[in-house]
PDB file of C-alpha atoms in Angstrom:
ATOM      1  CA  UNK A   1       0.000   0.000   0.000  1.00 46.00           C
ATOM      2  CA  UNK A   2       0.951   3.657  -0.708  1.00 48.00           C
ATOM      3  CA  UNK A   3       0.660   6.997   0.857  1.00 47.00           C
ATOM      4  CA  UNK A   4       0.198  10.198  -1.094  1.00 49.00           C
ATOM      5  CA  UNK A   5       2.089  13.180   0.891  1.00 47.00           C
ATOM      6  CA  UNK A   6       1.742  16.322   0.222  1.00 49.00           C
ATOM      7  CA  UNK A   7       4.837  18.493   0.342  1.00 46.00           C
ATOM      8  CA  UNK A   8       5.000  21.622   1.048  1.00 49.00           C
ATOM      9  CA  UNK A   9       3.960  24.435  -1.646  1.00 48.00           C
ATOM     10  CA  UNK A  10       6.886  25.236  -3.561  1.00 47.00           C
ATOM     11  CA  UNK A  11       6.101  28.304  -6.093  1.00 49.00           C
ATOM     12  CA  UNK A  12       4.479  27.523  -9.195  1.00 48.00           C
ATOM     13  CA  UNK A  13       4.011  23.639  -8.658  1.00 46.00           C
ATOM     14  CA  UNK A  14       2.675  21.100  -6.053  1.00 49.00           C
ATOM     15  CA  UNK A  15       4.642  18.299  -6.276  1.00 49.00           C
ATOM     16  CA  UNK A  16       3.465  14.857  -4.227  1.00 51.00           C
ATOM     17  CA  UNK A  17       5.838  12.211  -2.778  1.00 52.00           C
ATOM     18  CA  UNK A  18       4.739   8.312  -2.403  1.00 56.00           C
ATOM     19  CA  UNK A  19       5.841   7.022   0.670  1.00 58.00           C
ATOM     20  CA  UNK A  20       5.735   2.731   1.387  1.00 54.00           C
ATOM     21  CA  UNK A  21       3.831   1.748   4.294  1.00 59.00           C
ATOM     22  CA  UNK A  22       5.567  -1.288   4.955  1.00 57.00           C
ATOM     23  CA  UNK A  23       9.060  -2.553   4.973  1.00 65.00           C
ATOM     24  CA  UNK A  24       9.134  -5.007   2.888  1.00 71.00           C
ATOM     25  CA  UNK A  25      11.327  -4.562  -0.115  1.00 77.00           C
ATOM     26  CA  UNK A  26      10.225  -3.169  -3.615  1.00 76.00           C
ATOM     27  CA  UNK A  27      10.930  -6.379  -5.441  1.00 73.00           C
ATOM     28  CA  UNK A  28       8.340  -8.329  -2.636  1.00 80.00           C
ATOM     29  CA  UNK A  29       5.807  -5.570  -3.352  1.00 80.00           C
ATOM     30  CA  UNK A  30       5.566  -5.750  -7.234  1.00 76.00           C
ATOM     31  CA  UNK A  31       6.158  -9.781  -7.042  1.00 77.00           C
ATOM     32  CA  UNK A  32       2.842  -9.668  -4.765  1.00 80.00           C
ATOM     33  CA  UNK A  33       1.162  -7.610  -7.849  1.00 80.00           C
ATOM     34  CA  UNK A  34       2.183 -10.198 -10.187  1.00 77.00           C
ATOM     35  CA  UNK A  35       4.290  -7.741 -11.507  1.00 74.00           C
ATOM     36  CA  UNK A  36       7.594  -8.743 -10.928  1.00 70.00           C
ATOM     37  CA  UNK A  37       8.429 -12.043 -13.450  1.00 75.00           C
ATOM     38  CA  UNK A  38      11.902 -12.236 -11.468  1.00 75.00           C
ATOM     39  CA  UNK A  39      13.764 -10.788 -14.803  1.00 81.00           C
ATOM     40  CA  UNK A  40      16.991  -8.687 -14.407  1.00 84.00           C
ATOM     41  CA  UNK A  41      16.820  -5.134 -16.282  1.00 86.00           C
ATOM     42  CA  UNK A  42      19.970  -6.261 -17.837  1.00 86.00           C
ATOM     43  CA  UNK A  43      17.782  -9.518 -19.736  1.00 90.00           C
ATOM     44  CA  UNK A  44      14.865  -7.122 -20.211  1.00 90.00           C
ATOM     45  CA  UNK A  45      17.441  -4.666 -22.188  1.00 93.00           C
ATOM     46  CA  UNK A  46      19.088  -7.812 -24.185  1.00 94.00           C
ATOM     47  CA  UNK A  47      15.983  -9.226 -24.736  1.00 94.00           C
ATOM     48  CA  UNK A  48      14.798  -6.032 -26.312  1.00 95.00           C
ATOM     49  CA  UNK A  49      18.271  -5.467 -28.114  1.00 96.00           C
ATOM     50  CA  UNK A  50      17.622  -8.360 -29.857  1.00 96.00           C
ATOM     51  CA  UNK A  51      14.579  -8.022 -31.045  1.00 96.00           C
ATOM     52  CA  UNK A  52      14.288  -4.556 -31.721  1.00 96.00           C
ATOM     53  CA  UNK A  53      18.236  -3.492 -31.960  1.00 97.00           C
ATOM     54  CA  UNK A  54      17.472   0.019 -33.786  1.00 97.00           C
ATOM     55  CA  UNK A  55      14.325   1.191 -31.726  1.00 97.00           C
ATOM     56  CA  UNK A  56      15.044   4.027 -29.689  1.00 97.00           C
ATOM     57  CA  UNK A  57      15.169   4.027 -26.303  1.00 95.00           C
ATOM     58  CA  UNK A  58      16.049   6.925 -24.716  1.00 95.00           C
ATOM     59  CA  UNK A  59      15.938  10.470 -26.065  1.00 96.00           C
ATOM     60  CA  UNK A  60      17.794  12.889 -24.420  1.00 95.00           C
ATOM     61  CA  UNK A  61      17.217  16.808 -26.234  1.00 94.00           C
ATOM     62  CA  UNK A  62      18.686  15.796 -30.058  1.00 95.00           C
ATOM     63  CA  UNK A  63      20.262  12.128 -28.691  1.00 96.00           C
ATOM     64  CA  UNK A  64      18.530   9.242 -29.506  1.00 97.00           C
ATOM     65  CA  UNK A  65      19.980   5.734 -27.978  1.00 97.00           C
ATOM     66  CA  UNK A  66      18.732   2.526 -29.365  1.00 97.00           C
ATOM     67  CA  UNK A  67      17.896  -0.663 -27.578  1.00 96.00           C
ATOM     68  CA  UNK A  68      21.253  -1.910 -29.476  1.00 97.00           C
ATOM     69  CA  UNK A  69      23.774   0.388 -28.246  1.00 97.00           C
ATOM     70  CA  UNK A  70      22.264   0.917 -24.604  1.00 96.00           C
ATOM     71  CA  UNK A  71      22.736  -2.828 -24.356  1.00 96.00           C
ATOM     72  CA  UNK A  72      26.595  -2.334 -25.603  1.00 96.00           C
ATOM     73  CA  UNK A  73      26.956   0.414 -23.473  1.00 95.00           C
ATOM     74  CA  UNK A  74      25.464  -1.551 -20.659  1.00 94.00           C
ATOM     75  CA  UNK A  75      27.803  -4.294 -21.629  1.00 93.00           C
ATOM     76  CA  UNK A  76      30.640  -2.189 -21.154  1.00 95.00           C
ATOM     77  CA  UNK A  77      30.250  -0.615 -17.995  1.00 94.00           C
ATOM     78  CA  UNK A  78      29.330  -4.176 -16.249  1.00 91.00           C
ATOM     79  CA  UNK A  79      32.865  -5.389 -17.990  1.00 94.00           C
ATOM     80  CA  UNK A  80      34.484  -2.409 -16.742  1.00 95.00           C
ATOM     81  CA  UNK A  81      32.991  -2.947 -12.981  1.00 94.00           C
ATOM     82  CA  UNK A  82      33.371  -6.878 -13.192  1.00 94.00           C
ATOM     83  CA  UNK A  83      37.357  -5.436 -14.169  1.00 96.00           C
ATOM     84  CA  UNK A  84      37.166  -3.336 -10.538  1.00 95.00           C
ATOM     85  CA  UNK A  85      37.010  -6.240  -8.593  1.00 94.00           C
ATOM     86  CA  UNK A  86      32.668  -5.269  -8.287  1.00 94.00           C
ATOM     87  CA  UNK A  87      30.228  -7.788  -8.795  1.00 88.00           C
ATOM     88  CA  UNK A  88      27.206  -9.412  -7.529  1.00 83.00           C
ATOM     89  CA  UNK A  89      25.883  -8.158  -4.231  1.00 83.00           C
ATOM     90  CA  UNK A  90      28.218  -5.512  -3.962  1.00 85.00           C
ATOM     91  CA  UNK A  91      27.258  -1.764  -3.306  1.00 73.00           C
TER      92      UNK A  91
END
């Protein structure tokens, strides 16, 4: 369950905040939804890479990033991390 809080007025906008209710972590929260099929973001991205490797994903003013290259870019950081000695678990 969520909470809408309202923050306080801030000039021109009112911005709201959710806030969890519980403890329990994100992942146990959309896996209760049936919305968490256990996938990593990295497979979701490959998956996606490889079927649609020249969609765009992001857009970013006049940059446009397909599926293809954020998965090579994703690729690259994770070898470049995995190269640091980071993996797994680690934060």
């Amino acid at each position: 369950m969520t909470v809408r809080k309202r923050l306080p007025h801030t000039g021109g906008s009112r911005a709201t905040m959710l806030r969890p209710t519980h403890p329990q972590p994100l992942r146990d929260v959309y896996r209760h939804a049936h919305a968490w099929r256990g996938e990593t973001i990295a497979h979701v991205l490959d998956v996606t890479a490889a079927h649609a490797p020249d969609r765009v994903a992001m857009v970013d003013g006049a940059t446009r990033v397909t599926f293809g290259e954020l998965a090579a870019r994703s690729r690259q950081v994770a070898a470049g991390l995995t190269a640091l000695g980071i993996g797994t678990g680690d934060v």
